[in-house]
């Protein structure tokens, strides 16, 4: 059975982009067709300045929302990264295989390091090396497929390169994974800046639709979305990014095609209204289930505990094999 691994980082409140670009597919498709592992990658949240209490809160919130979105612990394995030691164990071995040049060519490192320097801060070493930890996340489980958005494809390619290099130097140890992408809304854009991703780490507010926003707040954000100076409704991501973003969101909510939907609207107001209502109705059952789960924290704790035990049992033999292959003396 195909093995799928994907993770979500607790660096901010989860957004509509997280749901349409990843979470819904995990729940509706991946957990039913594959041996799927879904991970709250909390170690990755430590690569920049952070509030420890906030990381813990957002980790629990992410787990609860994944369950609310339809992740079924009877069908898949859901766990918190730091609860499984094999991730950190394997990461160091892969650092001994990766190169400094590979790390410094990572697009996200360049962008995040530049922003940190502009703020006058220092760049943590973990920001440079975290793609290797991401590779460890993937390779520890013999992963075949990694469902990702466009911005994470480079990291999956690194995982492939490290797996091949390790296998060539030390013997066949790792499966070589591949990236897979959703067909629609792989990258939902900011409603106020449709050339930028709707990122959960961005606290700019009105352009970000959060999964736990109240319905009136959701409607207000969509109705205030930036469109274009032209009056006609045309789907063109390059020249009409604002309208294209709304059409893609609407299509993803209703299962339609953004290009076909563009012909059904004669005004921005009508498009925004329908998009807003589609988002409200899409998120209503997720929000209702989230409230139920928040009232039963013991259930969420149990899911994470069982998931970590299962994940560790899956990863440990492969990581132990990597330790032997690279030349480390087994513990007696």
Tab-separated table of N, CA and C in Angstrom, residues 96-175:
chain	number	residue	atom	x	y	z
A	96	UNK	N	24.822	14.825	7.939
A	96	UNK	CA	26.143	14.315	7.576
A	96	UNK	C	26.209	13.862	6.116
A	97	UNK	N	25.095	13.915	5.428
A	97	UNK	CA	25.021	13.558	4.013
A	97	UNK	C	24.762	14.799	3.150
A	98	UNK	N	24.021	15.768	3.713
A	98	UNK	CA	23.710	17.003	2.995
A	98	UNK	C	24.934	17.916	2.936
A	99	UNK	N	24.862	18.927	2.075
A	99	UNK	CA	25.963	19.889	1.953
A	99	UNK	C	25.494	21.290	2.315
A	100	UNK	N	26.457	22.116	2.700
A	100	UNK	CA	26.167	23.511	3.027
A	100	UNK	C	25.560	24.234	1.833
A	101	UNK	N	26.065	23.965	0.646
A	101	UNK	CA	25.543	24.623	-0.553
A	101	UNK	C	24.088	24.304	-0.801
A	102	UNK	N	23.710	23.047	-0.580
A	102	UNK	CA	22.300	22.658	-0.766
A	102	UNK	C	21.402	23.445	0.172
A	103	UNK	N	21.824	23.581	1.404
A	103	UNK	CA	20.998	24.284	2.381
A	103	UNK	C	20.841	25.758	2.005
A	104	UNK	N	21.916	26.376	1.587
A	104	UNK	CA	21.876	27.805	1.308
A	104	UNK	C	21.153	28.122	0.003
A	105	UNK	N	20.913	27.121	-0.823
A	105	UNK	CA	20.139	27.334	-2.052
A	105	UNK	C	18.640	27.209	-1.832
A	106	UNK	N	18.220	26.788	-0.659
A	106	UNK	CA	16.789	26.653	-0.392
A	106	UNK	C	16.116	28.020	-0.446
A	107	UNK	N	15.089	28.127	-1.262
A	107	UNK	CA	14.420	29.414	-1.477
A	107	UNK	C	13.844	29.959	-0.178
A	108	UNK	N	13.200	29.091	0.622
A	108	UNK	CA	12.587	29.572	1.860
A	108	UNK	C	13.648	30.068	2.845
A	109	UNK	N	14.810	29.437	2.857
A	109	UNK	CA	15.878	29.930	3.734
A	109	UNK	C	16.294	31.333	3.311
A	110	UNK	N	16.498	31.534	2.015
A	110	UNK	CA	16.910	32.847	1.531
A	110	UNK	C	15.888	33.918	1.920
A	111	UNK	N	14.600	33.609	1.721
A	111	UNK	CA	13.551	34.593	2.000
A	111	UNK	C	13.424	34.874	3.494
A	112	UNK	N	13.381	33.820	4.288
A	112	UNK	CA	13.189	34.003	5.728
A	112	UNK	C	14.415	34.627	6.388
A	113	UNK	N	15.595	34.243	5.948
A	113	UNK	CA	16.816	34.821	6.512
A	113	UNK	C	16.905	36.303	6.181
A	114	UNK	N	16.510	36.669	4.957
A	114	UNK	CA	16.542	38.078	4.565
A	114	UNK	C	15.576	38.902	5.409
A	115	UNK	N	14.372	38.358	5.655
A	115	UNK	CA	13.400	39.089	6.483
A	115	UNK	C	13.917	39.244	7.913
A	116	UNK	N	14.546	38.199	8.428
A	116	UNK	CA	15.060	38.257	9.796
A	116	UNK	C	16.167	39.299	9.910
A	117	UNK	N	17.028	39.366	8.917
A	117	UNK	CA	18.113	40.348	8.949
A	117	UNK	C	17.570	41.769	8.830
A	118	UNK	N	16.516	41.934	8.018
A	118	UNK	CA	15.903	43.259	7.880
A	118	UNK	C	15.331	43.746	9.200
A	119	UNK	N	14.853	42.815	10.011
A	119	UNK	CA	14.310	43.187	11.326
A	119	UNK	C	15.415	43.395	12.356
A	120	UNK	N	16.648	43.159	11.948
A	120	UNK	CA	17.759	43.323	12.869
A	120	UNK	C	18.017	42.124	13.743
A	121	UNK	N	17.375	40.999	13.437
A	121	UNK	CA	17.554	39.803	14.237
A	121	UNK	C	18.672	38.926	13.706
A	122	UNK	N	19.015	37.912	14.469
A	122	UNK	CA	20.023	36.946	14.040
A	122	UNK	C	19.314	35.727	13.464
A	123	UNK	N	19.955	35.095	12.503
A	123	UNK	CA	19.371	33.938	11.833
A	123	UNK	C	19.815	32.667	12.550
A	124	UNK	N	18.877	31.884	13.022
A	124	UNK	CA	19.190	30.663	13.750
A	124	UNK	C	19.734	29.596	12.789
A	125	UNK	N	20.676	28.822	13.284
A	125	UNK	CA	21.236	27.745	12.476
A	125	UNK	C	20.149	26.768	12.044
A	126	UNK	N	19.159	26.564	12.898
A	126	UNK	CA	18.089	25.614	12.581
A	126	UNK	C	17.279	26.054	11.365
A	127	UNK	N	17.244	27.369	11.082
A	127	UNK	CA	16.538	27.834	9.885
A	127	UNK	C	17.257	27.349	8.634
A	128	UNK	N	18.579	27.262	8.717
A	128	UNK	CA	19.359	26.763	7.586
A	128	UNK	C	19.191	25.253	7.420
A	129	UNK	N	19.150	24.534	8.536
A	129	UNK	CA	19.190	23.066	8.457
A	129	UNK	C	17.830	22.396	8.517
A	130	UNK	N	16.748	23.157	8.742
A	130	UNK	CA	15.467	22.471	8.933
A	130	UNK	C	14.984	21.689	7.711
A	131	UNK	N	15.400	22.015	6.471
A	131	UNK	CA	15.005	21.131	5.373
A	131	UNK	C	15.529	19.704	5.531
A	132	UNK	N	16.648	19.544	6.239
A	132	UNK	CA	17.158	18.198	6.495
A	132	UNK	C	16.255	17.483	7.500
A	133	UNK	N	15.778	18.221	8.509
A	133	UNK	CA	14.810	17.637	9.440
A	133	UNK	C	13.543	17.249	8.692
A	134	UNK	N	13.129	18.080	7.746
A	134	UNK	CA	11.952	17.740	6.950
A	134	UNK	C	12.196	16.464	6.141
A	135	UNK	N	13.393	16.329	5.618
A	135	UNK	CA	13.734	15.100	4.902
A	135	UNK	C	13.679	13.901	5.845
A	136	UNK	N	14.153	14.088	7.071
A	136	UNK	CA	14.086	13.004	8.057
A	136	UNK	C	12.639	12.635	8.362
A	137	UNK	N	11.776	13.643	8.478
A	137	UNK	CA	10.348	13.383	8.693
A	137	UNK	C	9.814	12.421	7.638
A	138	UNK	N	10.208	12.672	6.403
A	138	UNK	CA	9.682	11.917	5.269
A	138	UNK	C	10.343	10.543	5.152
A	139	UNK	N	11.659	10.512	5.232
A	139	UNK	CA	12.400	9.283	4.941
A	139	UNK	C	12.295	8.250	6.056
A	140	UNK	N	12.038	8.687	7.276
A	140	UNK	CA	11.956	7.750	8.400
A	140	UNK	C	10.855	6.719	8.217
A	141	UNK	N	9.864	7.042	7.401
A	141	UNK	CA	8.688	6.177	7.278
A	141	UNK	C	8.617	5.419	5.955
A	142	UNK	N	9.667	5.480	5.154
A	142	UNK	CA	9.592	4.817	3.857
A	142	UNK	C	8.517	5.413	2.983
A	143	UNK	N	8.383	6.729	3.044
A	143	UNK	CA	7.302	7.439	2.363
A	143	UNK	C	7.425	7.326	0.847
A	144	UNK	N	6.278	7.083	0.197
A	144	UNK	CA	6.213	7.073	-1.264
A	144	UNK	C	5.791	8.436	-1.818
A	145	UNK	N	4.794	9.065	-1.171
A	145	UNK	CA	4.235	10.317	-1.674
A	145	UNK	C	4.165	11.351	-0.559
A	146	UNK	N	4.421	12.616	-0.945
A	146	UNK	CA	4.320	13.734	-0.017
A	146	UNK	C	3.400	14.779	-0.646
A	147	UNK	N	2.143	14.903	-0.191
A	147	UNK	CA	1.246	15.929	-0.735
A	147	UNK	C	1.692	17.309	-0.253
A	148	UNK	N	2.065	18.192	-1.184
A	148	UNK	CA	2.587	19.504	-0.813
A	148	UNK	C	2.048	20.580	-1.734
A	149	UNK	N	2.120	21.825	-1.261
A	149	UNK	CA	1.884	22.978	-2.111
A	149	UNK	C	3.132	23.297	-2.912
A	150	UNK	N	2.990	24.229	-3.831
A	150	UNK	CA	4.097	24.564	-4.727
A	150	UNK	C	5.341	25.019	-3.975
A	151	UNK	N	5.154	25.692	-2.825
A	151	UNK	CA	6.288	26.278	-2.119
A	151	UNK	C	7.133	25.242	-1.373
A	152	UNK	N	6.642	24.007	-1.277
A	152	UNK	CA	7.387	22.981	-0.554
A	152	UNK	C	8.011	21.930	-1.479
A	153	UNK	N	7.811	22.088	-2.771
A	153	UNK	CA	8.322	21.094	-3.707
A	153	UNK	C	9.841	20.952	-3.616
A	154	UNK	N	10.547	22.073	-3.432
A	154	UNK	CA	12.007	22.034	-3.361
A	154	UNK	C	12.485	21.168	-2.197
A	155	UNK	N	11.740	21.186	-1.093
A	155	UNK	CA	12.140	20.397	0.059
A	155	UNK	C	11.956	18.902	-0.202
A	156	UNK	N	10.924	18.544	-0.944
A	156	UNK	CA	10.749	17.133	-1.290
A	156	UNK	C	11.866	16.688	-2.229
A	157	UNK	N	12.276	17.568	-3.131
A	157	UNK	CA	13.393	17.238	-4.025
A	157	UNK	C	14.673	17.003	-3.223
A	158	UNK	N	14.880	17.807	-2.174
A	158	UNK	CA	16.032	17.574	-1.312
A	158	UNK	C	15.944	16.201	-0.648
A	159	UNK	N	14.757	15.838	-0.185
A	159	UNK	CA	14.570	14.524	0.434
A	159	UNK	C	14.936	13.415	-0.543
A	160	UNK	N	14.540	13.573	-1.778
A	160	UNK	CA	14.884	12.583	-2.805
A	160	UNK	C	16.399	12.502	-2.989
A	161	UNK	N	17.028	13.663	-3.095
A	161	UNK	CA	18.481	13.688	-3.303
A	161	UNK	C	19.221	13.025	-2.140
A	162	UNK	N	18.796	13.314	-0.918
A	162	UNK	CA	19.477	12.742	0.245
A	162	UNK	C	19.254	11.231	0.341
A	163	UNK	N	18.041	10.797	-0.008
A	163	UNK	CA	17.773	9.358	0.012
A	163	UNK	C	18.658	8.627	-0.992
A	164	UNK	N	18.755	9.156	-2.209
A	164	UNK	CA	19.576	8.528	-3.242
A	164	UNK	C	21.048	8.522	-2.834
A	165	UNK	N	21.531	9.654	-2.300
A	165	UNK	CA	22.936	9.772	-1.918
A	165	UNK	C	23.282	8.803	-0.788
A	166	UNK	N	22.390	8.743	0.227
A	166	UNK	CA	22.621	7.829	1.340
A	166	UNK	C	22.654	6.387	0.844
A	167	UNK	N	21.690	6.039	-0.006
A	167	UNK	CA	21.622	4.664	-0.521
A	167	UNK	C	22.875	4.299	-1.321
A	168	UNK	N	23.368	5.246	-2.100
A	168	UNK	CA	24.551	4.974	-2.917
A	168	UNK	C	25.806	4.811	-2.063
A	169	UNK	N	25.919	5.598	-1.009
A	169	UNK	CA	27.126	5.559	-0.174
A	169	UNK	C	27.119	4.430	0.842
A	170	UNK	N	25.953	4.134	1.412
A	170	UNK	CA	25.915	3.255	2.580
A	170	UNK	C	25.024	2.030	2.414
A	171	UNK	N	24.418	1.873	1.253
A	171	UNK	CA	23.549	0.724	1.026
A	171	UNK	C	22.078	1.118	1.047
A	172	UNK	N	21.280	0.332	0.372
A	172	UNK	CA	19.858	0.642	0.224
A	172	UNK	C	19.169	0.697	1.585
A	173	UNK	N	18.698	1.890	1.946
A	173	UNK	CA	18.076	2.110	3.253
A	173	UNK	C	16.732	2.814	3.136
A	174	UNK	N	16.649	3.800	2.241
A	174	UNK	CA	15.463	4.644	2.166
A	174	UNK	C	14.721	4.497	0.840
A	175	UNK	N	13.399	4.591	0.914
A	175	UNK	CA	12.593	4.761	-0.286
A	175	UNK	C	12.790	6.192	-0.790
